[in-house]
XYZ file of C-alpha atoms in Angstrom:
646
model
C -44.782 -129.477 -18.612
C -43.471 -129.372 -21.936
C -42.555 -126.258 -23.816
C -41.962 -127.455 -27.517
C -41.097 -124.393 -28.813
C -38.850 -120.959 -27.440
C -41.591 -118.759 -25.319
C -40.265 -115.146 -26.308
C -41.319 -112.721 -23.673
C -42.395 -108.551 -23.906
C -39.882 -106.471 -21.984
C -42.968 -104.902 -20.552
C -45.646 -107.020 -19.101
C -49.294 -106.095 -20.412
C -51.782 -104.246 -18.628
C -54.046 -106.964 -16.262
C -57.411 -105.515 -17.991
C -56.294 -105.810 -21.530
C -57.088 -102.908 -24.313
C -61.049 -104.470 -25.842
C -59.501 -103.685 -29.340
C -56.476 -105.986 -29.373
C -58.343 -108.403 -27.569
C -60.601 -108.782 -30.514
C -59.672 -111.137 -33.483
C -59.620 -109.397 -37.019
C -60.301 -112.396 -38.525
C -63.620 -112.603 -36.263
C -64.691 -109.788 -37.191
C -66.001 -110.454 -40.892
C -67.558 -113.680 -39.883
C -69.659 -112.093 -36.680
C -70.537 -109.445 -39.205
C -71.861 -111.956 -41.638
C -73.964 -113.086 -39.253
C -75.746 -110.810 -37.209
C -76.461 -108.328 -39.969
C -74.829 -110.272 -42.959
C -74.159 -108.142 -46.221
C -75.098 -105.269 -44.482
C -71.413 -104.728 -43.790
C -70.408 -105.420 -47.758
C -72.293 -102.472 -48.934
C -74.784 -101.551 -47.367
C -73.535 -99.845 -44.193
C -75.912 -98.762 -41.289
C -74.286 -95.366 -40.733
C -76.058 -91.480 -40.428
C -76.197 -89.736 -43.658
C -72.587 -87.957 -44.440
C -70.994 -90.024 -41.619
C -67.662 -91.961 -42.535
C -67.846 -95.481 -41.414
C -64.813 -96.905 -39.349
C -62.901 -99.280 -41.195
C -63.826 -102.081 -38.898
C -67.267 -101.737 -36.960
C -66.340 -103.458 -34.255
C -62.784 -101.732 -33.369
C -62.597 -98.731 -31.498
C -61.465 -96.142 -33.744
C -57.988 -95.311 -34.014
C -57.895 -91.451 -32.290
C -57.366 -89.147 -34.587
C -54.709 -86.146 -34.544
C -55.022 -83.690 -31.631
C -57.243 -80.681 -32.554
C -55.145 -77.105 -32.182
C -55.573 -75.440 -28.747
C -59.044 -73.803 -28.289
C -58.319 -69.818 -28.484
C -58.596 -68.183 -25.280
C -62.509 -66.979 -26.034
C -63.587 -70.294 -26.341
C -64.411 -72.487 -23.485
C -62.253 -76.307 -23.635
C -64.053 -79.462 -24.713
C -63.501 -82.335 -23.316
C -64.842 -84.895 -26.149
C -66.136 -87.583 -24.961
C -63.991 -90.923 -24.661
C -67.100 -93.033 -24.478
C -68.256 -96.252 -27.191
C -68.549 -95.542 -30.688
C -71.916 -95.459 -31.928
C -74.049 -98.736 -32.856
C -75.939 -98.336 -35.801
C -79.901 -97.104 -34.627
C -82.176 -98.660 -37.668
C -84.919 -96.471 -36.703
C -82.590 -93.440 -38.002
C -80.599 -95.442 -40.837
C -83.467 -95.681 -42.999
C -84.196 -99.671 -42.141
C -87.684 -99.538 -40.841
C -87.657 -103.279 -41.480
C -85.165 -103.405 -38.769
C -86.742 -100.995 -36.451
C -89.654 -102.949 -37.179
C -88.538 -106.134 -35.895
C -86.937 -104.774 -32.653
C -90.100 -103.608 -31.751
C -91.807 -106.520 -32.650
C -89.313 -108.449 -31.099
C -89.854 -106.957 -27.492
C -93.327 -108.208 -27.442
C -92.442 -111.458 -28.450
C -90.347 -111.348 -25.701
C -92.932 -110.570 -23.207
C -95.425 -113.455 -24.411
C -92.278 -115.971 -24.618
C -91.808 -114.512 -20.396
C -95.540 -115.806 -19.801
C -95.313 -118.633 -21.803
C -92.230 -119.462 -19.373
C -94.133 -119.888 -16.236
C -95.095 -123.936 -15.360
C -97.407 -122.304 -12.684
C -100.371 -120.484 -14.613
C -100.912 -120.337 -18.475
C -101.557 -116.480 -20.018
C -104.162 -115.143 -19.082
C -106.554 -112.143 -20.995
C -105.158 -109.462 -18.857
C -101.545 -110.405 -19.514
C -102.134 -110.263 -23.332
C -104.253 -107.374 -23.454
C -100.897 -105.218 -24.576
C -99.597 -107.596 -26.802
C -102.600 -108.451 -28.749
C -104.787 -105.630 -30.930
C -108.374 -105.623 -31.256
C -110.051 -108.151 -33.895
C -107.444 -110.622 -33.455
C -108.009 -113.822 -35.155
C -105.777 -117.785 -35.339
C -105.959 -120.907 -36.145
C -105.095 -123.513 -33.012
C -101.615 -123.080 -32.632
C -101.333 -126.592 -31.787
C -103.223 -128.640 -34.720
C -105.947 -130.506 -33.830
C -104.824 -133.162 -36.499
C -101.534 -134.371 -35.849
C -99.028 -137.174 -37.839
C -97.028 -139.856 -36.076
C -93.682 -139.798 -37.476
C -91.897 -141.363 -35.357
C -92.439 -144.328 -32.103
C -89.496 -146.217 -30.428
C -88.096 -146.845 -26.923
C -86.314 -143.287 -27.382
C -88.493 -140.617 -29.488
C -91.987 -139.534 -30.135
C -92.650 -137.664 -32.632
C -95.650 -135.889 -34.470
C -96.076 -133.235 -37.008
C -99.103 -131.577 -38.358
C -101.093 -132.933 -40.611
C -102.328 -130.611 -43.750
C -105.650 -129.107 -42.616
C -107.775 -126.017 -43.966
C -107.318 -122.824 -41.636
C -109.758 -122.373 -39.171
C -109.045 -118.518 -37.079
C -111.824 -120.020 -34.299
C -109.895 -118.367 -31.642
C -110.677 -114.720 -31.838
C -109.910 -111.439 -29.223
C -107.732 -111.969 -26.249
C -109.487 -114.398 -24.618
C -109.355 -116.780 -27.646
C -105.756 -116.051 -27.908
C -105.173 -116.752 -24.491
C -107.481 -120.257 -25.121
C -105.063 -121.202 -28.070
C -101.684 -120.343 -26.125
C -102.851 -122.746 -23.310
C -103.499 -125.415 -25.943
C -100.442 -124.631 -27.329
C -98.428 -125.454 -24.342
C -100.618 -128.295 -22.809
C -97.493 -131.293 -23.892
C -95.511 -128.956 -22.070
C -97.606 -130.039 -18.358
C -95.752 -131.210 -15.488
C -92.576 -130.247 -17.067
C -89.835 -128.182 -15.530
C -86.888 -125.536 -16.541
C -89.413 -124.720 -19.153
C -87.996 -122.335 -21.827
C -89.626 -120.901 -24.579
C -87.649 -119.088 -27.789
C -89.125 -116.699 -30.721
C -86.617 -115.709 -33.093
C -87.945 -113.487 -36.413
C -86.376 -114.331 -39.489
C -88.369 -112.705 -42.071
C -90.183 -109.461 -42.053
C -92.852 -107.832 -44.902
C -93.742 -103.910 -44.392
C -97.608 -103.714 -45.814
C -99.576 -100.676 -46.290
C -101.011 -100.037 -42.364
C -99.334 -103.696 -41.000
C -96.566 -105.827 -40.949
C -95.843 -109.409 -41.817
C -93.122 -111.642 -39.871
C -92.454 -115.345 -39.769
C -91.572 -116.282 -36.641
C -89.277 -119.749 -35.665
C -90.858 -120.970 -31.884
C -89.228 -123.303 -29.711
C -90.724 -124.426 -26.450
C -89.191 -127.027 -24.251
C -89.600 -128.734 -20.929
C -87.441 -131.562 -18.850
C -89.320 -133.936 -17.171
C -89.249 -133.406 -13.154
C -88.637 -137.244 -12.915
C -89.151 -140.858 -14.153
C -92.364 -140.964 -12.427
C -94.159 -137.615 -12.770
C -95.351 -139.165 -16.027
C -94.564 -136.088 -18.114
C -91.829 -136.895 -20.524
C -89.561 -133.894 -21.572
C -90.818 -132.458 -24.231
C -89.526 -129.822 -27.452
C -92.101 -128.250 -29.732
C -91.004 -126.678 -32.268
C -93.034 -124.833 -34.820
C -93.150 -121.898 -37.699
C -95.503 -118.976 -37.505
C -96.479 -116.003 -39.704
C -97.853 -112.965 -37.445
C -99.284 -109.937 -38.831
C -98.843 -107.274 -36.765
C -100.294 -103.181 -36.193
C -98.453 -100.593 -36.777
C -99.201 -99.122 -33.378
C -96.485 -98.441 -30.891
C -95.870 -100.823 -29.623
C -97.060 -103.210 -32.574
C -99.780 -105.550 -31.680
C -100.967 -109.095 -32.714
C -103.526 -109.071 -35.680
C -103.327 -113.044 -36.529
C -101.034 -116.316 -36.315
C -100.739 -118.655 -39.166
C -99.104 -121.932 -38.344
C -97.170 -122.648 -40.923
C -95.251 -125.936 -39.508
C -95.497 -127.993 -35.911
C -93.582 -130.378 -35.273
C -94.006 -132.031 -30.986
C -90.991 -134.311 -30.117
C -91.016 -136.384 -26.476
C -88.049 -138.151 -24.786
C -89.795 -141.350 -23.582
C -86.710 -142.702 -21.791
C -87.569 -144.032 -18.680
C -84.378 -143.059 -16.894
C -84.311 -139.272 -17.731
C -82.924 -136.996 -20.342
C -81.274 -138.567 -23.120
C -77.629 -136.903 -22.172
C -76.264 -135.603 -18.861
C -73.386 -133.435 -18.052
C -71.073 -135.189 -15.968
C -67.660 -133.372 -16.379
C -67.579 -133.032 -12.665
C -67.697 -136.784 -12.049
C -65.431 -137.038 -14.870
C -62.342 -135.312 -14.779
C -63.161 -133.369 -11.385
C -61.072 -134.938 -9.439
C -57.644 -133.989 -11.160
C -56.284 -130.806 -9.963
C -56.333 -128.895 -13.777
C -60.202 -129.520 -13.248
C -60.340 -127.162 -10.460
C -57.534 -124.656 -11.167
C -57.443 -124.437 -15.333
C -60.186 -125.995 -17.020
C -63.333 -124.164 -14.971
C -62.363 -120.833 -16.116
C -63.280 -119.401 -19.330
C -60.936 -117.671 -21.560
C -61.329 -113.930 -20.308
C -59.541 -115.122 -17.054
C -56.641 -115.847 -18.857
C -56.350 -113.423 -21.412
C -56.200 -110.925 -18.097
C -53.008 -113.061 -16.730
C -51.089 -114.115 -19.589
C -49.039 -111.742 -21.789
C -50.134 -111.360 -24.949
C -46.855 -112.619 -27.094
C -48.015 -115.813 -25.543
C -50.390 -116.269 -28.149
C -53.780 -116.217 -26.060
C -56.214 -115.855 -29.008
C -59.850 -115.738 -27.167
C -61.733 -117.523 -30.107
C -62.114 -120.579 -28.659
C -60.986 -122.596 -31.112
C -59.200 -125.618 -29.903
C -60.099 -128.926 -30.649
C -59.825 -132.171 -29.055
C -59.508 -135.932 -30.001
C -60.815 -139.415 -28.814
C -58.353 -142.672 -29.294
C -57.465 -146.055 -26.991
C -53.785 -144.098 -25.738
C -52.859 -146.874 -23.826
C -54.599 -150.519 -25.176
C -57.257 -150.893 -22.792
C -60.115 -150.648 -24.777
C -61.209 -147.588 -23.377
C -61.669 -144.663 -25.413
C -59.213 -141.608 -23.966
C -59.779 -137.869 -24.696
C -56.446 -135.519 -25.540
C -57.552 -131.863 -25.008
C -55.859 -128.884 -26.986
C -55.719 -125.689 -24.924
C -55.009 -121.537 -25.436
C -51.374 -120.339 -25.294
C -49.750 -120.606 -22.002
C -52.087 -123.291 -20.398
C -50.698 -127.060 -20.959
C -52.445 -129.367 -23.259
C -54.943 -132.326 -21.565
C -54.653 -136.285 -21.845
C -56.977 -137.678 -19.736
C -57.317 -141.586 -19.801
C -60.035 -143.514 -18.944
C -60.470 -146.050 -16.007
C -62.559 -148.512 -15.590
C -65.288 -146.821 -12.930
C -65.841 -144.422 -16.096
C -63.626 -141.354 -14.421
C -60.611 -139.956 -15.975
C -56.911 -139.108 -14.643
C -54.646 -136.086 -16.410
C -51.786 -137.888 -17.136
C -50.618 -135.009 -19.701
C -47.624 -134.245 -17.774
C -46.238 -138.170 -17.370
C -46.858 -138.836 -21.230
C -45.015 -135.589 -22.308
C -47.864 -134.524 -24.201
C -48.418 -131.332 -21.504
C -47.972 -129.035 -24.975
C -48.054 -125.181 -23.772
C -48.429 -124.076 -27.297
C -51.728 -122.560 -28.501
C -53.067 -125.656 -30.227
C -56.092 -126.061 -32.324
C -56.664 -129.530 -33.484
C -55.250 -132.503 -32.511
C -55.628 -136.417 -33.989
C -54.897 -139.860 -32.272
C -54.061 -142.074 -35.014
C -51.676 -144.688 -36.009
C -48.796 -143.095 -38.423
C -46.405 -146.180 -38.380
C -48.631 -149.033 -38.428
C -47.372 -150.585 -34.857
C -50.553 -150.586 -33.299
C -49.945 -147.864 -30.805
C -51.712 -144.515 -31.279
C -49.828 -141.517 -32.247
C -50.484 -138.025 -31.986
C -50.661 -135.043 -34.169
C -50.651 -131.479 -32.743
C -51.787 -128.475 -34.763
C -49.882 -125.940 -32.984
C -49.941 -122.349 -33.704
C -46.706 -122.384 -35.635
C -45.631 -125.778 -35.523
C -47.308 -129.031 -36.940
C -46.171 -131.655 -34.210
C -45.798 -135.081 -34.449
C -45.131 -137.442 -31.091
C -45.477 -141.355 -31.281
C -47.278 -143.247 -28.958
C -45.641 -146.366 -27.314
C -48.952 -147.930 -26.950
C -48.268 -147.493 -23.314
C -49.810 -143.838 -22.828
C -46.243 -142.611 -23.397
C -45.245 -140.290 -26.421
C -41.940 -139.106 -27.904
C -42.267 -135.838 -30.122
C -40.881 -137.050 -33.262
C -41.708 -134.465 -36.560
C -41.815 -130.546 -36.228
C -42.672 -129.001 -38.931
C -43.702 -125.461 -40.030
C -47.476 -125.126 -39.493
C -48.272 -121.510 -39.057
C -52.062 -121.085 -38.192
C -53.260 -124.336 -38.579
C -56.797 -124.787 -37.957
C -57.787 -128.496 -38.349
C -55.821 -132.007 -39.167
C -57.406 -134.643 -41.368
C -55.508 -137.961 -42.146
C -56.139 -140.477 -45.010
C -54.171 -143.031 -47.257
C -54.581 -140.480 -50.130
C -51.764 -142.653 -51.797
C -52.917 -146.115 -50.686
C -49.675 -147.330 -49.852
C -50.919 -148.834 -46.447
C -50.142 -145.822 -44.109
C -51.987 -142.526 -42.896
C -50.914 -138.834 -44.762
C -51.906 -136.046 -43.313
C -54.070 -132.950 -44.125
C -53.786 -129.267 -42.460
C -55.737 -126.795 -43.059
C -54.457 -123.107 -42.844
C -57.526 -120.932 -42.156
C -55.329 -117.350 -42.641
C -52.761 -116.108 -45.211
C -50.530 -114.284 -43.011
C -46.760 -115.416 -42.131
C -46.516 -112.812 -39.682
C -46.147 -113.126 -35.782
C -48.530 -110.204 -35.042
C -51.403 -112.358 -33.461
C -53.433 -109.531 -34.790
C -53.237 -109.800 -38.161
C -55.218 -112.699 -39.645
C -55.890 -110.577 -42.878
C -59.402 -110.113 -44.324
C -61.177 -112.361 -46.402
C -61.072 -111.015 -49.734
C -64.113 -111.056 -51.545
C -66.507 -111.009 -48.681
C -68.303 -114.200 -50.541
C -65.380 -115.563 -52.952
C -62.576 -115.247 -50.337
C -59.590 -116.592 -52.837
C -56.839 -114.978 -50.349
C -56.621 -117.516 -47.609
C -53.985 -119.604 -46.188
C -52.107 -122.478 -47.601
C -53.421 -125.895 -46.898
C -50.877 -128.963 -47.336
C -50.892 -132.363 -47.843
C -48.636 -134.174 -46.204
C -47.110 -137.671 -47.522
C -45.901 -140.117 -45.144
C -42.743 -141.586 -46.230
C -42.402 -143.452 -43.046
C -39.520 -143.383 -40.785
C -41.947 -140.570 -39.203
C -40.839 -138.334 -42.578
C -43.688 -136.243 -43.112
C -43.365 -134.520 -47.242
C -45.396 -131.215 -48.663
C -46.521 -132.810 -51.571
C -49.495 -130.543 -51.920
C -48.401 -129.017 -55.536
C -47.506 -132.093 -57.260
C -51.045 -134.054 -55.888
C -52.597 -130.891 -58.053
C -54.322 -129.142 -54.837
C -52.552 -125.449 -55.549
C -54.859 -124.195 -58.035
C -57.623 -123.766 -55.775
C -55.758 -123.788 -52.602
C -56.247 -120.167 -51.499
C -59.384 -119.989 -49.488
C -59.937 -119.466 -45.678
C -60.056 -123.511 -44.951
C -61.821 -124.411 -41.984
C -61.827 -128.390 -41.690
C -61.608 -130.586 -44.340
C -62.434 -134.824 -44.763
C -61.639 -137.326 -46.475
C -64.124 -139.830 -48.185
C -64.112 -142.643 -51.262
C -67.424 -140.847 -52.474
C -67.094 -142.255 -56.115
C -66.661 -146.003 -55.154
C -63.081 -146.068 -57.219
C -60.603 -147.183 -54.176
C -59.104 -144.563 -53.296
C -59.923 -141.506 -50.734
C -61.247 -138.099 -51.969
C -61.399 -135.214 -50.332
C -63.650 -132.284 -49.193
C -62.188 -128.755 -47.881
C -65.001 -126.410 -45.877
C -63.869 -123.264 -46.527
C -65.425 -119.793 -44.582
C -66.657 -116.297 -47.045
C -67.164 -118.542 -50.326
C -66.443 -121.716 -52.162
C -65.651 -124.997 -50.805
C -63.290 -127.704 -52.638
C -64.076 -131.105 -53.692
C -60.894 -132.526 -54.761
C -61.567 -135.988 -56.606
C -58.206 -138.585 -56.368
C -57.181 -140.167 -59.521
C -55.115 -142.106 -61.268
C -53.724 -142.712 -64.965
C -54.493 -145.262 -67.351
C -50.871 -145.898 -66.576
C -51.199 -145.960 -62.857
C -49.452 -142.928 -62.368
C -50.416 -140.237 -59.794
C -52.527 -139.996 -57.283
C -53.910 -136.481 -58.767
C -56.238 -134.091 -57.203
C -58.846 -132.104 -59.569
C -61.435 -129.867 -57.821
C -64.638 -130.702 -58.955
C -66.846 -129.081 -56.695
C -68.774 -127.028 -59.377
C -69.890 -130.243 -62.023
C -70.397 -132.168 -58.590
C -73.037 -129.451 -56.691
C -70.527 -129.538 -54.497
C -69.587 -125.608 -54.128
C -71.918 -124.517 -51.025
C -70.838 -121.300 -51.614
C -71.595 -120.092 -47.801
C -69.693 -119.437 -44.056
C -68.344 -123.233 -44.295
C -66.613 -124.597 -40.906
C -66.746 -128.056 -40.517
C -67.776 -131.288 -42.814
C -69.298 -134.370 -42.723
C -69.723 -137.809 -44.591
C -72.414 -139.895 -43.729
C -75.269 -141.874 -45.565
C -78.306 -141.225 -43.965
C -80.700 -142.349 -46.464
C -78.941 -145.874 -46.468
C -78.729 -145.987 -50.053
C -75.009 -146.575 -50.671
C -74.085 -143.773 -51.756
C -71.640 -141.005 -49.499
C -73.268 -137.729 -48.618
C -72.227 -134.782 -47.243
C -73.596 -132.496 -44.418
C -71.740 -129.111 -44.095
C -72.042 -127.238 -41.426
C -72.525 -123.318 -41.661
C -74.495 -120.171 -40.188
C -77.980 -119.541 -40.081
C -78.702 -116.105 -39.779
C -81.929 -114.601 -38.403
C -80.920 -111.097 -39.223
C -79.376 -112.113 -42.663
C -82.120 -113.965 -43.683
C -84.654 -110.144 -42.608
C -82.094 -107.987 -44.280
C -81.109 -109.744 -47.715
C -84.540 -110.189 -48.706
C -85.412 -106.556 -48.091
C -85.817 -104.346 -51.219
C -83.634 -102.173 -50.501
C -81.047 -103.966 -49.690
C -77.566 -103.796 -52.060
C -80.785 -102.526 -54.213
C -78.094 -101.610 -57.346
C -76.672 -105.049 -57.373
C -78.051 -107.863 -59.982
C -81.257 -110.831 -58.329
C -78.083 -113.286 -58.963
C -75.926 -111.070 -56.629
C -78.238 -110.506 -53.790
C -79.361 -114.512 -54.061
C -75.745 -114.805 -53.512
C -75.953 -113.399 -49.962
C -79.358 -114.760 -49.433
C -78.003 -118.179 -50.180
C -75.195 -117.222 -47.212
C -77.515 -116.448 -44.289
C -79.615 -119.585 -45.017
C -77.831 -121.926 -43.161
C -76.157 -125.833 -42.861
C -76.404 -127.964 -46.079
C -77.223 -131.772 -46.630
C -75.989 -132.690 -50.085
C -77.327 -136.050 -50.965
C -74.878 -138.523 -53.259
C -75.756 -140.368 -56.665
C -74.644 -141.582 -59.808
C -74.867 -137.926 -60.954
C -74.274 -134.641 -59.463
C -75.024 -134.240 -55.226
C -78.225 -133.092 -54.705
C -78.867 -130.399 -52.130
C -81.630 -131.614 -49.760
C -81.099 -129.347 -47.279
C -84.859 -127.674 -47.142
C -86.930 -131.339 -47.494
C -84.843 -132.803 -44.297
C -85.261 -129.484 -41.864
C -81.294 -129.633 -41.694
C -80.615 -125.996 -42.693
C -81.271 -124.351 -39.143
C -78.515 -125.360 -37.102
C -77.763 -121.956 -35.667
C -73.827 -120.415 -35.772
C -72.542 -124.004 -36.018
C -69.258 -124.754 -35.410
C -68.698 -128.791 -36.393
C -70.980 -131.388 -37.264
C -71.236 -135.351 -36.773
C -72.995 -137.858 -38.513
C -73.440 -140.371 -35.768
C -76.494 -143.177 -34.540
C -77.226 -141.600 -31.342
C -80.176 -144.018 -30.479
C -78.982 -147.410 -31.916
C -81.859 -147.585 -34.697
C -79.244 -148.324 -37.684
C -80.140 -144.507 -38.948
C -77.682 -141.947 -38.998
C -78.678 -139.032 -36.830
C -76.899 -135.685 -36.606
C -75.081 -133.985 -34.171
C -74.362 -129.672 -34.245
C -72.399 -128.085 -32.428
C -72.921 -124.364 -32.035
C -72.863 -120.729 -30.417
C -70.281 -118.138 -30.001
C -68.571 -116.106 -27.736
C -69.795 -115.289 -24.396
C -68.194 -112.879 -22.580
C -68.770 -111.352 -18.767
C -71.137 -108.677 -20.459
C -73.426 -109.891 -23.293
C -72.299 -107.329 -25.713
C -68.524 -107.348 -25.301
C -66.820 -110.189 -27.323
């Protein structure tokens, strides 16, 4: 294996169960915030009346000073050592959000019966979920639009039709839930999905609009059902009876999509056949974080975000694309090359590329124009640079000081006929406490972030911070997630995009004097539409409208409980429309911004693109060889041994 930099070691060794609190990343912490109960953490706390918030919700409190010694009349308290308390909506004043858990637990009951492949919901089953008079339209529409035929998809959407609430009382309910589910016949591993994202409190009832998502894989290639996703929009009125019931269903959207691939599912997990037959398979890779945060001491650097990167490049000339794999502190860093029966051998070790430093982005690219690819580590305080002999071999070439890099981006920003390189630096802090990534600062304007750099390559594998004089400083203080580079105004040269988390992102536009002289960076997100002020983590360019022109798909969070909350009245209820849109506009999730001879457009709504969960990266790729552009989202969070413990 290969160390690259000085491991410097506790003179205690840490606890095997480590302490929840360190464990947790303070940098995390405002982001999961954002999401699961967004600006409710910026100012409008969920505490009891009179109560002092912690600093950080999610920390267990620092104890406080010992109290004196009861007197000797006064029988000894032990005070309890147990969690601290979650905020209870139902006693915070948000019956919006008391309303929805509620409402949510019977949703969860019908989505349980819906679940079943053997019987469809029957009158008895529904009875408690549905109140008397109960009235909808088919919730699958009799009147439906192809959108879509080819050797991969199907796909229909509802046509525009009046409403027609024919199925009445349980039984009708029960009549339109079979309906509903009938393209779902034959199928197996059936799951179905409500999630409530908006919630109205009327006088006596309640109104909710509801996001359903039903899906089942076909049992084989000739049971002749084809796996099938339906996926549909719903606004339920409900009692206000405990528990709430079912007064109607309005479809607002349905949308039906089939796989009609012959073969099966359109992709298949095959890590196993993969990569399982190297030995780092079996005794590293199959373990999740938590397993090594319980081994490994924590000046290692074992940060249990999960954010480490990989990249895909030819290592060794055969045509076959290879996949380097970054890794947490204190496990070694994965090349595994491809052969030719499609499985793949760890030959980290043999190419010196077994890195043991936490790593969190990595790119295969050619730096000095031989041919061969090189590789580019962003290591947790070290930006390292190894070149590839073409062979599969490297040679670590460049250090240079990297602290907290998050994600590498190279482009001839000069054009001078060889790659420069981006970093970006998600936190501000220089210090070693793994603990301290600082706090974004504002909440949705963060302007106390990390320092990104550009990187010129003089060649001679010379690597120069040249990030000042290209003109990126003035806006170069925001928590950067990923950034990408792109010609997006057709003059020759590559421009640049920065995603940035709690606020603003960066377009940086490269220019040039009359005279010739720069390259020159000016940020021109705001005349360009270009801001997307929001949670931003990855970016994309792409033109999937085939029109010429570069656009941009940025990937963000979409928050079910942001979206109830900061369209509640009382929420930040002091604050200015243009404030609260502000945090409105941050729960609503990914954007597509659409290229022209003017300003981007955002088209985010019109294409269905904004609901891409907690999403993590995006790709604009043709996944079905049709000549369109089709998009790829990756996303999710955490998952640790118990549900509720990050």
């Amino acid at each position: 294996m290969t160390p690259i930099m000085p491991r410097r070691h506790r003179k205690r060794s840490r606890p095997p169960e480590p302490d929840p609190a360190r464990g947790r990343r303070r940098w995390l912490v405002p982001s999961l915030l954002g999401v699961i109960v967004l600006a409710v953490v910026v100012g409008l706390a969920l505490q009891r009346p009179g109560a002092d918030p912690p600093a950080n919700a999610l920390e267990t409190p620092e104890p406080t000073a010992s109290p004196e010694p009861p007197r000797a009349t006064e029988p000894a308290v032990i005070a309890s050592t147990g969690p601290p308390r979650l905020p209870d909506p139902a006693t915070d004043g948000w019956k919006s959000e008391a309303l929805h858990d509620a409402t949510t637990a019977q949703l969860k009951k019908l989505a349980h019966l819906l679940s079943a492949t053997e019987t469809s919901p029957d009158s008895a089953s529904l009875e408690k979920i549905v109140a008397p008079g109960f009235h909808c339209s088919p919730l699958r529409p009799e009147k439906l639009e192809e959108i879509r035929r080819d050797a991969m998809f199907a796909v229909h959407r509802a046509a525009p039709e009046p409403s027609d609430p024919r199925h009445r009382g349980v039984t009708g309910f029960a009549e339109a839930l079979d309906e509903l589910m009938g393209p779902l016949d034959g199928t197996t591993r059936r799951h179905v999905k409500f999630k409530q994202y908006r919630i109205d409190e009327q006088n006596g009832s309640a109104l909710t609009t509801i996001r359903l998502e039903a899906s089942g894989l076909a049992p084989g290639a000739s049971s002749g059902a084809p796996s099938t996703q339906i996926n549909a929009t719903w606004q339920c009125r409900w009692s206000r009876a405990t528990p709430p019931r079912l007064q109607s269903v309005t479809v607002v959207d349905y949308e039906q999509c089939a796989l009609r691939l012959p073969d099966g599912p359109l992709l298949v997990e095959c890590t196993p056949s993969v990569i399982g037959a190297n030995d780092c398979y079996r005794q590293q890779l199959i373990f999740g974080v938590t397993h090594w945060l319980r081994r490994f001491e924590y000046l290692l650097g074992v940060l249990g975000d999960g954010h480490h990167g990989l990249a895909v490049g030819d290592v060794n000339g055969d045509g076959l694309d290879d996949v380097y794999l970054c890794q947490p502190a204190g496990l070694p860093n994965r090349l595994f090359v491809q052969n030719a029966d499609g499985t793949a051998t760890d030959t980290s070790a043999r190419a010196g590329v077994d890195v043991l430093d936490e790593t969190r982005a990595a790119l295969l690219v050619d730096l000095d124009n031989d041919g061969a690819q090189d590789l580019v580590l962003a290591a947790l305080r070290k930006l390292l640079i190894f070149a590839g002999d073409g062979g599969g071999g490297f040679t670590l070439k460049t250090e240079l000081d990297g602290r907290f890099q998050f994600s590498l981006a190279a482009g001839d920003y000069d054009v001078d006929g060889d790659l420069d390189l981006h970093a970006c630096n998600y936190s501000p802090t220089e210090s070693d406490d793994l603990d301290r990534f600082g706090r974004p600062v504002p909440f949705d304007n963060a302007t106390n972030g990390g320092r990104n750099v550009l990187l010129r390559n003089d060649g001679d594998w010379t690597f120069t911070d040249v990030t000042d004089e290209a003109g990126l400083t003035p806006t170069n203080n925001r928590w950067s997630y990923a950034a990408a580079w792109e010609d997006y105004d057709d003059d020759g040269d590559p421009d640049l995009y920065v995603a940035n988390d709690f606020g603003h992102n960066n377009l940086y536009r490269n220019d040039r004097g009359p005279d010739g002289s720069g390259p020159r960076f000016t940020d021109v997100a705001v005349e360009a539409n270009a801001v997307d002020a929001n949670f931003g983590m990855s970016v994309s360019w792409g033109d999937p409208n085939r029109d010429g022109r570069m656009d941009l798909y940025i990937s963000n969070m979409f928050s079910a409980a942001g979206n109830r909350v900061t369209f509640q009245k009382q929420f930040r209820s002091g604050d200015a429309d243009r404030d609260v849109a502000i945090f409105q506009r941050m729960a609503r999730g990914n954007t597509l911004l659409l290229g022209g001879d003017g300003p981007f457009r955002d088209a985010s709504p019109e294409a269905g693109t904004t609901m891409g969960r907690w999403s993590w990266a995006s790709l604009f790729a043709d996944v079905d060889n049709d000549g369109w552009e089709d998009l790829l989202v990756t996303n999710g969070f955490l998952t640790n041994e118990l549900k509720d413990d990050l």
